Amino acid sequence: MTKPLADPMAARDHARAMAGTIVDTMPVLPPVANDLPAGVTAGDLLWEETIAAGGYATRKLARGSRLRLIDLAGDACVSLLIFNAEMSTERLNVADTVKVQWNAYLGAGKLLLSDMGRVLMSILEDGAGTHDAFCGTSNAATNKAKYGEGHNSGAFPNSRDRLILGSAKYGLQRRDVHPCINLFKGTRIEADGAITPLIGPFEGGRELLLRAEMDVVVVMANCPHVLDSREAWTVTPLRVSAWRGTVTSEDDQIRNATPEGLRAFQNVEDYFRR
């Protein structure tokens, strides 16, 4: 008979026996991927992970790094926070991201701006076209109202609590969890001001590629969109890859696309000129 796990030695043996176990949703250590873009070597890969439905992940990325997100089965919903890795009081400002660019619909060429007028990340490629800068994310109360419960330890975790867990990995607290953007699930604002959610499900394999314009900490939660009207708690895994890349050059097309964007990049360059 197997010894009960209340026995410390039995628990140790059981834990050690799990070494080498691989599941579908976990970080790959060391990171390995067989579909890196041309010119990116295996040694450039920084992060390879699949985030489970209801899961979260966080990572520090250096300036110039590329972050690729893949909605594997067409029903992922990524709530994203971004912090300046050197000074966490600077973070993604969704309102400025929208108003400075005169556009509330994120996509290729758009910038994710901080509350200090700098570009934290830019969107290089967008194969989804459905993102949301309006609605924020779910919390325990919204999930309880919709699904019957929404605690982190339950069957229907919420994005806000997942973001709190991810932020805590870098010494941040509940008060640091600021308004997020949602990727792969979108919204459309109608002429009368009504919000129409664009929930899908969509075709699997849609990709999004971002570039870090500063040293950043990214925190992601993969839980259903707060306006998802389906009765069942529904979300599917997200694949994340990141690799080293070059810092944005002065002749970069995205950098120079608009006067507002150029100023935000110049603010970044001034920051790193210290």
PDB file of C-alpha atoms in Angstrom:
ATOM      1  CA  MET A   1       0.000   0.000   0.000  1.00  0.00           C
ATOM      2  CA  THR A   2       1.235   3.505  -0.855  1.00  0.00           C
ATOM      3  CA  LYS A   3       2.273   5.466   2.167  1.00  0.00           C
ATOM      4  CA  PRO A   4      -0.077   8.354   2.980  1.00  0.00           C
ATOM      5  CA  LEU A   5       1.187  11.716   1.775  1.00  0.00           C
ATOM      6  CA  ALA A   6       0.882  13.008   5.330  1.00  0.00           C
ATOM      7  CA  ASP A   7       4.186  11.188   5.841  1.00  0.00           C
ATOM      8  CA  PRO A   8       6.866  13.777   4.839  1.00  0.00           C
ATOM      9  CA  MET A   9       9.113  11.129   3.293  1.00  0.00           C
ATOM     10  CA  ALA A  10       6.251   9.720   1.235  1.00  0.00           C
ATOM     11  CA  ALA A  11       5.296  13.217   0.143  1.00  0.00           C
ATOM     12  CA  ARG A  12       8.894  13.884  -0.880  1.00  0.00           C
ATOM     13  CA  ASP A  13       9.064  10.666  -2.899  1.00  0.00           C
ATOM     14  CA  HIS A  14       5.768  11.486  -4.586  1.00  0.00           C
ATOM     15  CA  ALA A  15       6.934  14.995  -5.464  1.00  0.00           C
ATOM     16  CA  ARG A  16      10.232  13.746  -6.888  1.00  0.00           C
ATOM     17  CA  ALA A  17       8.406  11.152  -8.957  1.00  0.00           C
ATOM     18  CA  MET A  18       6.634  14.002 -10.749  1.00  0.00           C
ATOM     19  CA  ALA A  19       9.931  15.282 -12.160  1.00  0.00           C
ATOM     20  CA  GLY A  20       9.825  15.373 -15.948  1.00  0.00           C
ATOM     21  CA  THR A  21       6.024  15.415 -16.107  1.00  0.00           C
ATOM     22  CA  ILE A  22       4.836  17.507 -19.040  1.00  0.00           C
ATOM     23  CA  VAL A  23       1.352  18.927 -19.425  1.00  0.00           C
ATOM     24  CA  ASP A  24      -0.158  20.975 -22.237  1.00  0.00           C
ATOM     25  CA  THR A  25      -0.230  24.242 -20.293  1.00  0.00           C
ATOM     26  CA  MET A  26       3.063  25.092 -18.612  1.00  0.00           C
ATOM     27  CA  PRO A  27       6.293  27.033 -19.177  1.00  0.00           C
ATOM     28  CA  VAL A  28       8.878  25.250 -21.311  1.00  0.00           C
ATOM     29  CA  LEU A  29      12.240  25.290 -19.508  1.00  0.00           C
ATOM     30  CA  PRO A  30      14.575  25.989 -21.152  1.00  0.00           C
ATOM     31  CA  PRO A  31      12.376  27.641 -23.781  1.00  0.00           C
ATOM     32  CA  VAL A  32      12.136  25.782 -27.101  1.00  0.00           C
ATOM     33  CA  ALA A  33      10.031  26.553 -30.175  1.00  0.00           C
ATOM     34  CA  ASN A  34      10.166  25.190 -33.718  1.00  0.00           C
ATOM     35  CA  ASP A  35       8.365  28.079 -35.425  1.00  0.00           C
ATOM     36  CA  LEU A  36      10.510  31.126 -34.712  1.00  0.00           C
ATOM     37  CA  PRO A  37      10.550  33.837 -37.399  1.00  0.00           C
ATOM     38  CA  ALA A  38      13.379  33.979 -39.908  1.00  0.00           C
ATOM     39  CA  GLY A  39      16.494  35.465 -38.377  1.00  0.00           C
ATOM     40  CA  VAL A  40      15.535  34.544 -34.810  1.00  0.00           C
ATOM     41  CA  THR A  41      17.757  31.833 -33.362  1.00  0.00           C
ATOM     42  CA  ALA A  42      17.020  29.314 -30.644  1.00  0.00           C
ATOM     43  CA  GLY A  43      19.396  31.280 -28.404  1.00  0.00           C
ATOM     44  CA  ASP A  44      17.246  34.387 -28.820  1.00  0.00           C
ATOM     45  CA  LEU A  45      14.168  32.708 -27.334  1.00  0.00           C
ATOM     46  CA  LEU A  46      13.358  34.066 -23.874  1.00  0.00           C
ATOM     47  CA  TRP A  47       9.955  32.627 -23.027  1.00  0.00           C
ATOM     48  CA  GLU A  48       7.768  29.791 -24.239  1.00  0.00           C
ATOM     49  CA  GLU A  49       4.604  28.976 -22.331  1.00  0.00           C
ATOM     50  CA  THR A  50       1.013  27.928 -22.827  1.00  0.00           C
ATOM     51  CA  ILE A  51      -1.365  29.637 -20.407  1.00  0.00           C
ATOM     52  CA  ALA A  52      -4.273  27.452 -19.394  1.00  0.00           C
ATOM     53  CA  ALA A  53      -7.901  28.479 -19.435  1.00  0.00           C
ATOM     54  CA  GLY A  54      -8.235  30.479 -16.229  1.00  0.00           C
ATOM     55  CA  GLY A  55      -4.468  30.784 -15.897  1.00  0.00           C
ATOM     56  CA  TYR A  56      -2.096  33.701 -15.686  1.00  0.00           C
ATOM     57  CA  ALA A  57       1.533  34.467 -16.503  1.00  0.00           C
ATOM     58  CA  THR A  58       4.032  37.252 -16.011  1.00  0.00           C
ATOM     59  CA  ARG A  59       7.503  38.058 -17.304  1.00  0.00           C
ATOM     60  CA  LYS A  60      10.078  40.842 -17.428  1.00  0.00           C
ATOM     61  CA  LEU A  61      11.085  41.691 -20.994  1.00  0.00           C
ATOM     62  CA  ALA A  62      13.964  43.900 -22.085  1.00  0.00           C
ATOM     63  CA  ARG A  63      13.587  46.809 -24.469  1.00  0.00           C
ATOM     64  CA  GLY A  64      13.410  45.504 -28.049  1.00  0.00           C
ATOM     65  CA  SER A  65      12.004  42.093 -27.105  1.00  0.00           C
ATOM     66  CA  ARG A  66       9.195  40.672 -29.218  1.00  0.00           C
ATOM     67  CA  LEU A  67       6.155  39.105 -27.592  1.00  0.00           C
ATOM     68  CA  ARG A  68       3.997  36.781 -29.684  1.00  0.00           C
ATOM     69  CA  LEU A  69       0.561  35.678 -28.495  1.00  0.00           C
ATOM     70  CA  ILE A  70      -1.352  32.898 -30.255  1.00  0.00           C
ATOM     71  CA  ASP A  71      -5.039  32.187 -29.639  1.00  0.00           C
ATOM     72  CA  LEU A  72      -4.673  28.456 -30.153  1.00  0.00           C
ATOM     73  CA  ALA A  73      -8.325  27.398 -30.330  1.00  0.00           C
ATOM     74  CA  GLY A  74     -10.044  30.717 -31.055  1.00  0.00           C
ATOM     75  CA  ASP A  75     -11.540  31.398 -27.611  1.00  0.00           C
ATOM     76  CA  ALA A  76      -8.715  32.908 -25.537  1.00  0.00           C
ATOM     77  CA  CYS A  77      -9.233  36.248 -23.802  1.00  0.00           C
ATOM     78  CA  VAL A  78      -6.061  37.941 -22.593  1.00  0.00           C
ATOM     79  CA  SER A  79      -6.340  40.725 -20.038  1.00  0.00           C
ATOM     80  CA  LEU A  80      -3.007  42.562 -20.203  1.00  0.00           C
ATOM     81  CA  LEU A  81      -1.197  44.846 -17.762  1.00  0.00           C
ATOM     82  CA  ILE A  82       2.178  46.462 -18.498  1.00  0.00           C
ATOM     83  CA  PHE A  83       4.598  48.099 -16.051  1.00  0.00           C
ATOM     84  CA  ASN A  84       7.886  49.931 -16.481  1.00  0.00           C
ATOM     85  CA  ALA A  85      10.232  47.266 -15.095  1.00  0.00           C
ATOM     86  CA  GLU A  86      12.518  49.876 -13.546  1.00  0.00           C
ATOM     87  CA  MET A  87       9.788  52.011 -11.983  1.00  0.00           C
ATOM     88  CA  SER A  88       6.488  50.211 -11.501  1.00  0.00           C
ATOM     89  CA  THR A  89       4.589  53.430 -10.756  1.00  0.00           C
ATOM     90  CA  GLU A  90       4.696  53.946 -14.523  1.00  0.00           C
ATOM     91  CA  ARG A  91       2.233  51.599 -16.152  1.00  0.00           C
ATOM     92  CA  LEU A  92      -0.177  51.140 -19.031  1.00  0.00           C
ATOM     93  CA  ASN A  93      -2.726  53.944 -19.236  1.00  0.00           C
ATOM     94  CA  VAL A  94      -5.692  52.754 -21.271  1.00  0.00           C
ATOM     95  CA  ALA A  95      -7.338  56.180 -21.433  1.00  0.00           C
ATOM     96  CA  ASP A  96      -4.183  57.813 -22.822  1.00  0.00           C
ATOM     97  CA  THR A  97      -3.649  54.903 -25.208  1.00  0.00           C
ATOM     98  CA  VAL A  98      -7.052  55.681 -26.689  1.00  0.00           C
ATOM     99  CA  LYS A  99      -7.190  59.484 -26.631  1.00  0.00           C
ATOM    100  CA  VAL A 100      -3.598  60.271 -27.633  1.00  0.00           C
ATOM    101  CA  GLN A 101      -3.964  58.140 -30.760  1.00  0.00           C
ATOM    102  CA  TRP A 102      -7.469  59.421 -31.580  1.00  0.00           C
ATOM    103  CA  ASN A 103      -8.571  55.819 -31.947  1.00  0.00           C
ATOM    104  CA  ALA A 104     -10.094  53.325 -29.539  1.00  0.00           C
ATOM    105  CA  TYR A 105      -9.599  50.252 -31.730  1.00  0.00           C
ATOM    106  CA  LEU A 106      -6.234  48.600 -31.248  1.00  0.00           C
ATOM    107  CA  GLY A 107      -4.437  46.872 -34.084  1.00  0.00           C
ATOM    108  CA  ALA A 108      -1.196  46.776 -36.063  1.00  0.00           C
ATOM    109  CA  GLY A 109       0.732  50.029 -35.740  1.00  0.00           C
ATOM    110  CA  LYS A 110      -0.980  51.108 -32.519  1.00  0.00           C
ATOM    111  CA  LEU A 111       0.896  51.978 -29.339  1.00  0.00           C
ATOM    112  CA  LEU A 112       0.323  50.978 -25.733  1.00  0.00           C
ATOM    113  CA  LEU A 113       1.124  54.147 -23.806  1.00  0.00           C
ATOM    114  CA  SER A 114       2.097  54.759 -20.210  1.00  0.00           C
ATOM    115  CA  ASP A 115       0.756  57.369 -17.825  1.00  0.00           C
ATOM    116  CA  MET A 116       3.987  59.322 -18.370  1.00  0.00           C
ATOM    117  CA  GLY A 117       3.634  59.845 -22.090  1.00  0.00           C
ATOM    118  CA  ARG A 118       5.938  57.036 -23.181  1.00  0.00           C
ATOM    119  CA  VAL A 119       5.429  53.962 -25.351  1.00  0.00           C
ATOM    120  CA  LEU A 120       5.594  50.766 -23.323  1.00  0.00           C
ATOM    121  CA  MET A 121       4.877  48.414 -26.224  1.00  0.00           C
ATOM    122  CA  SER A 122       3.797  48.684 -29.845  1.00  0.00           C
ATOM    123  CA  ILE A 123       1.704  46.294 -31.912  1.00  0.00           C
ATOM    124  CA  LEU A 124       3.724  45.097 -34.904  1.00  0.00           C
ATOM    125  CA  GLU A 125       1.298  42.549 -36.336  1.00  0.00           C
ATOM    126  CA  ASP A 126      -2.342  41.749 -35.639  1.00  0.00           C
ATOM    127  CA  GLY A 127      -4.011  38.658 -37.045  1.00  0.00           C
ATOM    128  CA  ALA A 128      -7.047  38.971 -34.788  1.00  0.00           C
ATOM    129  CA  GLY A 129      -8.591  42.427 -35.129  1.00  0.00           C
ATOM    130  CA  THR A 130     -10.765  41.941 -32.055  1.00  0.00           C
ATOM    131  CA  HIS A 131      -9.470  43.764 -28.976  1.00  0.00           C
ATOM    132  CA  ASP A 132     -11.085  45.811 -26.237  1.00  0.00           C
ATOM    133  CA  ALA A 133      -9.940  49.027 -24.561  1.00  0.00           C
ATOM    134  CA  PHE A 134     -13.287  49.834 -22.920  1.00  0.00           C
ATOM    135  CA  CYS A 135     -14.576  47.180 -20.578  1.00  0.00           C
ATOM    136  CA  GLY A 136     -11.820  46.255 -18.164  1.00  0.00           C
ATOM    137  CA  THR A 137     -11.980  42.787 -16.741  1.00  0.00           C
ATOM    138  CA  SER A 138     -14.007  40.398 -14.613  1.00  0.00           C
ATOM    139  CA  ASN A 139     -13.775  40.233 -10.841  1.00  0.00           C
ATOM    140  CA  ALA A 140     -15.093  37.945  -8.121  1.00  0.00           C
ATOM    141  CA  ALA A 141     -18.417  39.807  -7.928  1.00  0.00           C
ATOM    142  CA  THR A 142     -19.127  39.740 -11.673  1.00  0.00           C
ATOM    143  CA  ASN A 143     -18.240  36.062 -11.889  1.00  0.00           C
ATOM    144  CA  LYS A 144     -20.384  35.213  -8.885  1.00  0.00           C
ATOM    145  CA  ALA A 145     -23.341  36.989 -10.484  1.00  0.00           C
ATOM    146  CA  LYS A 146     -22.837  35.207 -13.794  1.00  0.00           C
ATOM    147  CA  TYR A 147     -21.516  31.756 -12.881  1.00  0.00           C
ATOM    148  CA  GLY A 148     -22.439  31.303  -9.215  1.00  0.00           C
ATOM    149  CA  GLU A 149     -18.933  31.860  -7.843  1.00  0.00           C
ATOM    150  CA  GLY A 150     -15.708  33.431  -8.974  1.00  0.00           C
ATOM    151  CA  HIS A 151     -12.969  32.904  -6.417  1.00  0.00           C
ATOM    152  CA  ASN A 152      -9.440  32.088  -7.492  1.00  0.00           C
ATOM    153  CA  SER A 153      -9.593  28.645  -5.935  1.00  0.00           C
ATOM    154  CA  GLY A 154     -12.910  27.771  -7.566  1.00  0.00           C
ATOM    155  CA  ALA A 155     -13.974  26.498 -10.952  1.00  0.00           C
ATOM    156  CA  PHE A 156     -14.627  29.954 -12.422  1.00  0.00           C
ATOM    157  CA  PRO A 157     -11.616  32.187 -11.663  1.00  0.00           C
ATOM    158  CA  ASN A 158     -11.798  35.863 -12.554  1.00  0.00           C
ATOM    159  CA  SER A 159      -9.230  37.986 -14.353  1.00  0.00           C
ATOM    160  CA  ARG A 160      -8.714  40.646 -11.691  1.00  0.00           C
ATOM    161  CA  ASP A 161      -7.686  38.151  -9.040  1.00  0.00           C
ATOM    162  CA  ARG A 162      -5.435  36.372 -11.549  1.00  0.00           C
ATOM    163  CA  LEU A 163      -3.803  39.713 -12.401  1.00  0.00           C
ATOM    164  CA  ILE A 164      -3.252  40.341  -8.696  1.00  0.00           C
ATOM    165  CA  LEU A 165      -1.461  36.999  -8.399  1.00  0.00           C
ATOM    166  CA  GLY A 166       0.690  37.730 -11.424  1.00  0.00           C
ATOM    167  CA  SER A 167       1.568  41.233 -10.244  1.00  0.00           C
ATOM    168  CA  ALA A 168       2.546  39.905  -6.820  1.00  0.00           C
ATOM    169  CA  LYS A 169       5.391  37.977  -8.468  1.00  0.00           C
ATOM    170  CA  TYR A 170       7.097  41.363  -8.881  1.00  0.00           C
ATOM    171  CA  GLY A 171       6.247  42.771  -5.474  1.00  0.00           C
ATOM    172  CA  LEU A 172       3.137  44.608  -6.627  1.00  0.00           C
ATOM    173  CA  GLN A 173      -0.118  44.707  -4.695  1.00  0.00           C
ATOM    174  CA  ARG A 174      -3.858  44.861  -5.298  1.00  0.00           C
ATOM    175  CA  ARG A 175      -3.702  48.641  -5.605  1.00  0.00           C
ATOM    176  CA  ASP A 176      -1.227  48.287  -8.492  1.00  0.00           C
ATOM    177  CA  VAL A 177      -3.672  46.361 -10.687  1.00  0.00           C
ATOM    178  CA  HIS A 178      -4.720  49.127 -13.026  1.00  0.00           C
ATOM    179  CA  PRO A 179      -7.269  49.105 -15.892  1.00  0.00           C
ATOM    180  CA  CYS A 180      -6.268  46.573 -18.531  1.00  0.00           C
ATOM    181  CA  ILE A 181      -6.803  45.973 -22.202  1.00  0.00           C
ATOM    182  CA  ASN A 182      -8.331  42.736 -23.474  1.00  0.00           C
ATOM    183  CA  LEU A 183      -6.787  40.969 -26.455  1.00  0.00           C
ATOM    184  CA  PHE A 184      -8.539  38.525 -28.830  1.00  0.00           C
ATOM    185  CA  LYS A 185     -11.992  39.569 -27.572  1.00  0.00           C
ATOM    186  CA  GLY A 186     -13.282  42.852 -28.905  1.00  0.00           C
ATOM    187  CA  THR A 187     -15.959  45.490 -28.564  1.00  0.00           C
ATOM    188  CA  ARG A 188     -17.632  47.818 -31.032  1.00  0.00           C
ATOM    189  CA  ILE A 189     -19.168  51.128 -30.020  1.00  0.00           C
ATOM    190  CA  GLU A 190     -22.473  51.720 -31.811  1.00  0.00           C
ATOM    191  CA  ALA A 191     -23.817  55.078 -32.990  1.00  0.00           C
ATOM    192  CA  ASP A 192     -26.046  55.330 -29.925  1.00  0.00           C
ATOM    193  CA  GLY A 193     -23.121  54.611 -27.587  1.00  0.00           C
ATOM    194  CA  ALA A 194     -24.033  51.000 -26.890  1.00  0.00           C
ATOM    195  CA  ILE A 195     -21.193  48.500 -26.546  1.00  0.00           C
ATOM    196  CA  THR A 196     -21.428  45.402 -28.717  1.00  0.00           C
ATOM    197  CA  PRO A 197     -19.085  42.637 -27.529  1.00  0.00           C
ATOM    198  CA  LEU A 198     -17.217  40.644 -30.195  1.00  0.00           C
ATOM    199  CA  ILE A 199     -16.742  37.371 -28.376  1.00  0.00           C
ATOM    200  CA  GLY A 200     -16.541  34.672 -31.041  1.00  0.00           C
ATOM    201  CA  PRO A 201     -15.431  31.939 -30.836  1.00  0.00           C
ATOM    202  CA  PHE A 202     -13.096  32.673 -33.734  1.00  0.00           C
ATOM    203  CA  GLU A 203     -10.818  30.596 -35.913  1.00  0.00           C
ATOM    204  CA  GLY A 204      -7.921  29.146 -33.952  1.00  0.00           C
ATOM    205  CA  GLY A 205      -4.357  30.220 -34.559  1.00  0.00           C
ATOM    206  CA  ARG A 206      -4.830  34.004 -34.634  1.00  0.00           C
ATOM    207  CA  GLU A 207      -1.570  35.769 -33.718  1.00  0.00           C
ATOM    208  CA  LEU A 208      -0.542  39.082 -32.218  1.00  0.00           C
ATOM    209  CA  LEU A 209       3.060  40.378 -32.187  1.00  0.00           C
ATOM    210  CA  LEU A 210       4.162  43.157 -29.849  1.00  0.00           C
ATOM    211  CA  ARG A 211       7.484  44.939 -29.389  1.00  0.00           C
ATOM    212  CA  ALA A 212       8.735  46.160 -26.004  1.00  0.00           C
ATOM    213  CA  GLU A 213       9.760  49.808 -26.339  1.00  0.00           C
ATOM    214  CA  MET A 214      10.965  49.937 -22.718  1.00  0.00           C
ATOM    215  CA  ASP A 215      12.074  47.358 -20.168  1.00  0.00           C
ATOM    216  CA  VAL A 216       8.666  46.102 -19.093  1.00  0.00           C
ATOM    217  CA  VAL A 217       6.865  43.645 -16.867  1.00  0.00           C
ATOM    218  CA  VAL A 218       3.848  42.116 -18.586  1.00  0.00           C
ATOM    219  CA  VAL A 219       1.072  40.412 -16.628  1.00  0.00           C
ATOM    220  CA  MET A 220      -1.611  38.396 -18.412  1.00  0.00           C
ATOM    221  CA  ALA A 221      -4.765  36.599 -17.287  1.00  0.00           C
ATOM    222  CA  ASN A 222      -6.723  34.254 -19.538  1.00  0.00           C
ATOM    223  CA  CYS A 223     -10.342  34.291 -18.359  1.00  0.00           C
ATOM    224  CA  PRO A 224     -13.679  34.941 -20.109  1.00  0.00           C
ATOM    225  CA  HIS A 225     -14.430  38.514 -21.143  1.00  0.00           C
ATOM    226  CA  VAL A 226     -16.588  40.378 -18.652  1.00  0.00           C
ATOM    227  CA  LEU A 227     -19.293  40.855 -21.346  1.00  0.00           C
ATOM    228  CA  ASP A 228     -19.252  37.245 -22.550  1.00  0.00           C
ATOM    229  CA  SER A 229     -22.959  36.396 -22.618  1.00  0.00           C
ATOM    230  CA  ARG A 230     -22.554  32.627 -22.795  1.00  0.00           C
ATOM    231  CA  GLU A 231     -23.964  30.779 -19.807  1.00  0.00           C
ATOM    232  CA  ALA A 232     -20.944  28.535 -19.503  1.00  0.00           C
ATOM    233  CA  TRP A 233     -17.569  29.825 -18.279  1.00  0.00           C
ATOM    234  CA  THR A 234     -15.691  29.455 -21.565  1.00  0.00           C
ATOM    235  CA  VAL A 235     -12.092  30.226 -22.501  1.00  0.00           C
ATOM    236  CA  THR A 236      -9.295  28.287 -24.219  1.00  0.00           C
ATOM    237  CA  PRO A 237      -5.484  28.234 -23.841  1.00  0.00           C
ATOM    238  CA  LEU A 238      -3.105  30.911 -25.058  1.00  0.00           C
ATOM    239  CA  ARG A 239       0.413  30.316 -26.347  1.00  0.00           C
ATOM    240  CA  VAL A 240       3.089  32.883 -25.457  1.00  0.00           C
ATOM    241  CA  SER A 241       6.554  33.230 -26.998  1.00  0.00           C
ATOM    242  CA  ALA A 242       9.118  35.982 -26.532  1.00  0.00           C
ATOM    243  CA  TRP A 243      12.544  36.520 -28.065  1.00  0.00           C
ATOM    244  CA  ARG A 244      15.319  39.107 -28.110  1.00  0.00           C
ATOM    245  CA  GLY A 245      15.044  41.832 -30.713  1.00  0.00           C
ATOM    246  CA  THR A 246      16.556  45.128 -31.755  1.00  0.00           C
ATOM    247  CA  VAL A 247      15.575  48.457 -30.266  1.00  0.00           C
ATOM    248  CA  THR A 248      13.313  50.562 -32.490  1.00  0.00           C
ATOM    249  CA  SER A 249      15.303  52.651 -34.955  1.00  0.00           C
ATOM    250  CA  GLU A 250      14.734  56.332 -35.742  1.00  0.00           C
ATOM    251  CA  ASP A 251      13.408  55.483 -39.202  1.00  0.00           C
ATOM    252  CA  ASP A 252      10.901  52.910 -37.914  1.00  0.00           C
ATOM    253  CA  GLN A 253       7.541  53.204 -39.673  1.00  0.00           C
ATOM    254  CA  ILE A 254       5.442  52.855 -36.525  1.00  0.00           C
ATOM    255  CA  ARG A 255       7.611  55.376 -34.649  1.00  0.00           C
ATOM    256  CA  ASN A 256       7.081  57.997 -37.327  1.00  0.00           C
ATOM    257  CA  ALA A 257       3.468  57.267 -38.279  1.00  0.00           C
ATOM    258  CA  THR A 258       1.884  60.157 -36.334  1.00  0.00           C
ATOM    259  CA  PRO A 259       3.108  63.279 -34.513  1.00  0.00           C
ATOM    260  CA  GLU A 260       1.633  61.989 -31.252  1.00  0.00           C
ATOM    261  CA  GLY A 261       3.340  58.628 -31.587  1.00  0.00           C
ATOM    262  CA  LEU A 262       6.673  60.198 -32.498  1.00  0.00           C
ATOM    263  CA  ARG A 263       6.577  62.334 -29.360  1.00  0.00           C
ATOM    264  CA  ALA A 264       5.889  59.255 -27.224  1.00  0.00           C
ATOM    265  CA  PHE A 265       8.896  57.487 -28.758  1.00  0.00           C
ATOM    266  CA  GLN A 266      11.043  60.586 -28.240  1.00  0.00           C
ATOM    267  CA  ASN A 267      10.005  60.555 -24.581  1.00  0.00           C
ATOM    268  CA  VAL A 268      11.248  56.951 -24.378  1.00  0.00           C
ATOM    269  CA  GLU A 269      14.541  57.837 -26.033  1.00  0.00           C
ATOM    270  CA  ASP A 270      15.009  60.735 -23.610  1.00  0.00           C
ATOM    271  CA  TYR A 271      14.346  58.365 -20.703  1.00  0.00           C
ATOM    272  CA  PHE A 272      17.109  56.008 -21.840  1.00  0.00           C
ATOM    273  CA  ARG A 273      19.482  58.899 -22.528  1.00  0.00           C
ATOM    274  CA  ARG A 274      20.044  59.394 -18.799  1.00  0.00           C
TER     275      ARG A 274
END
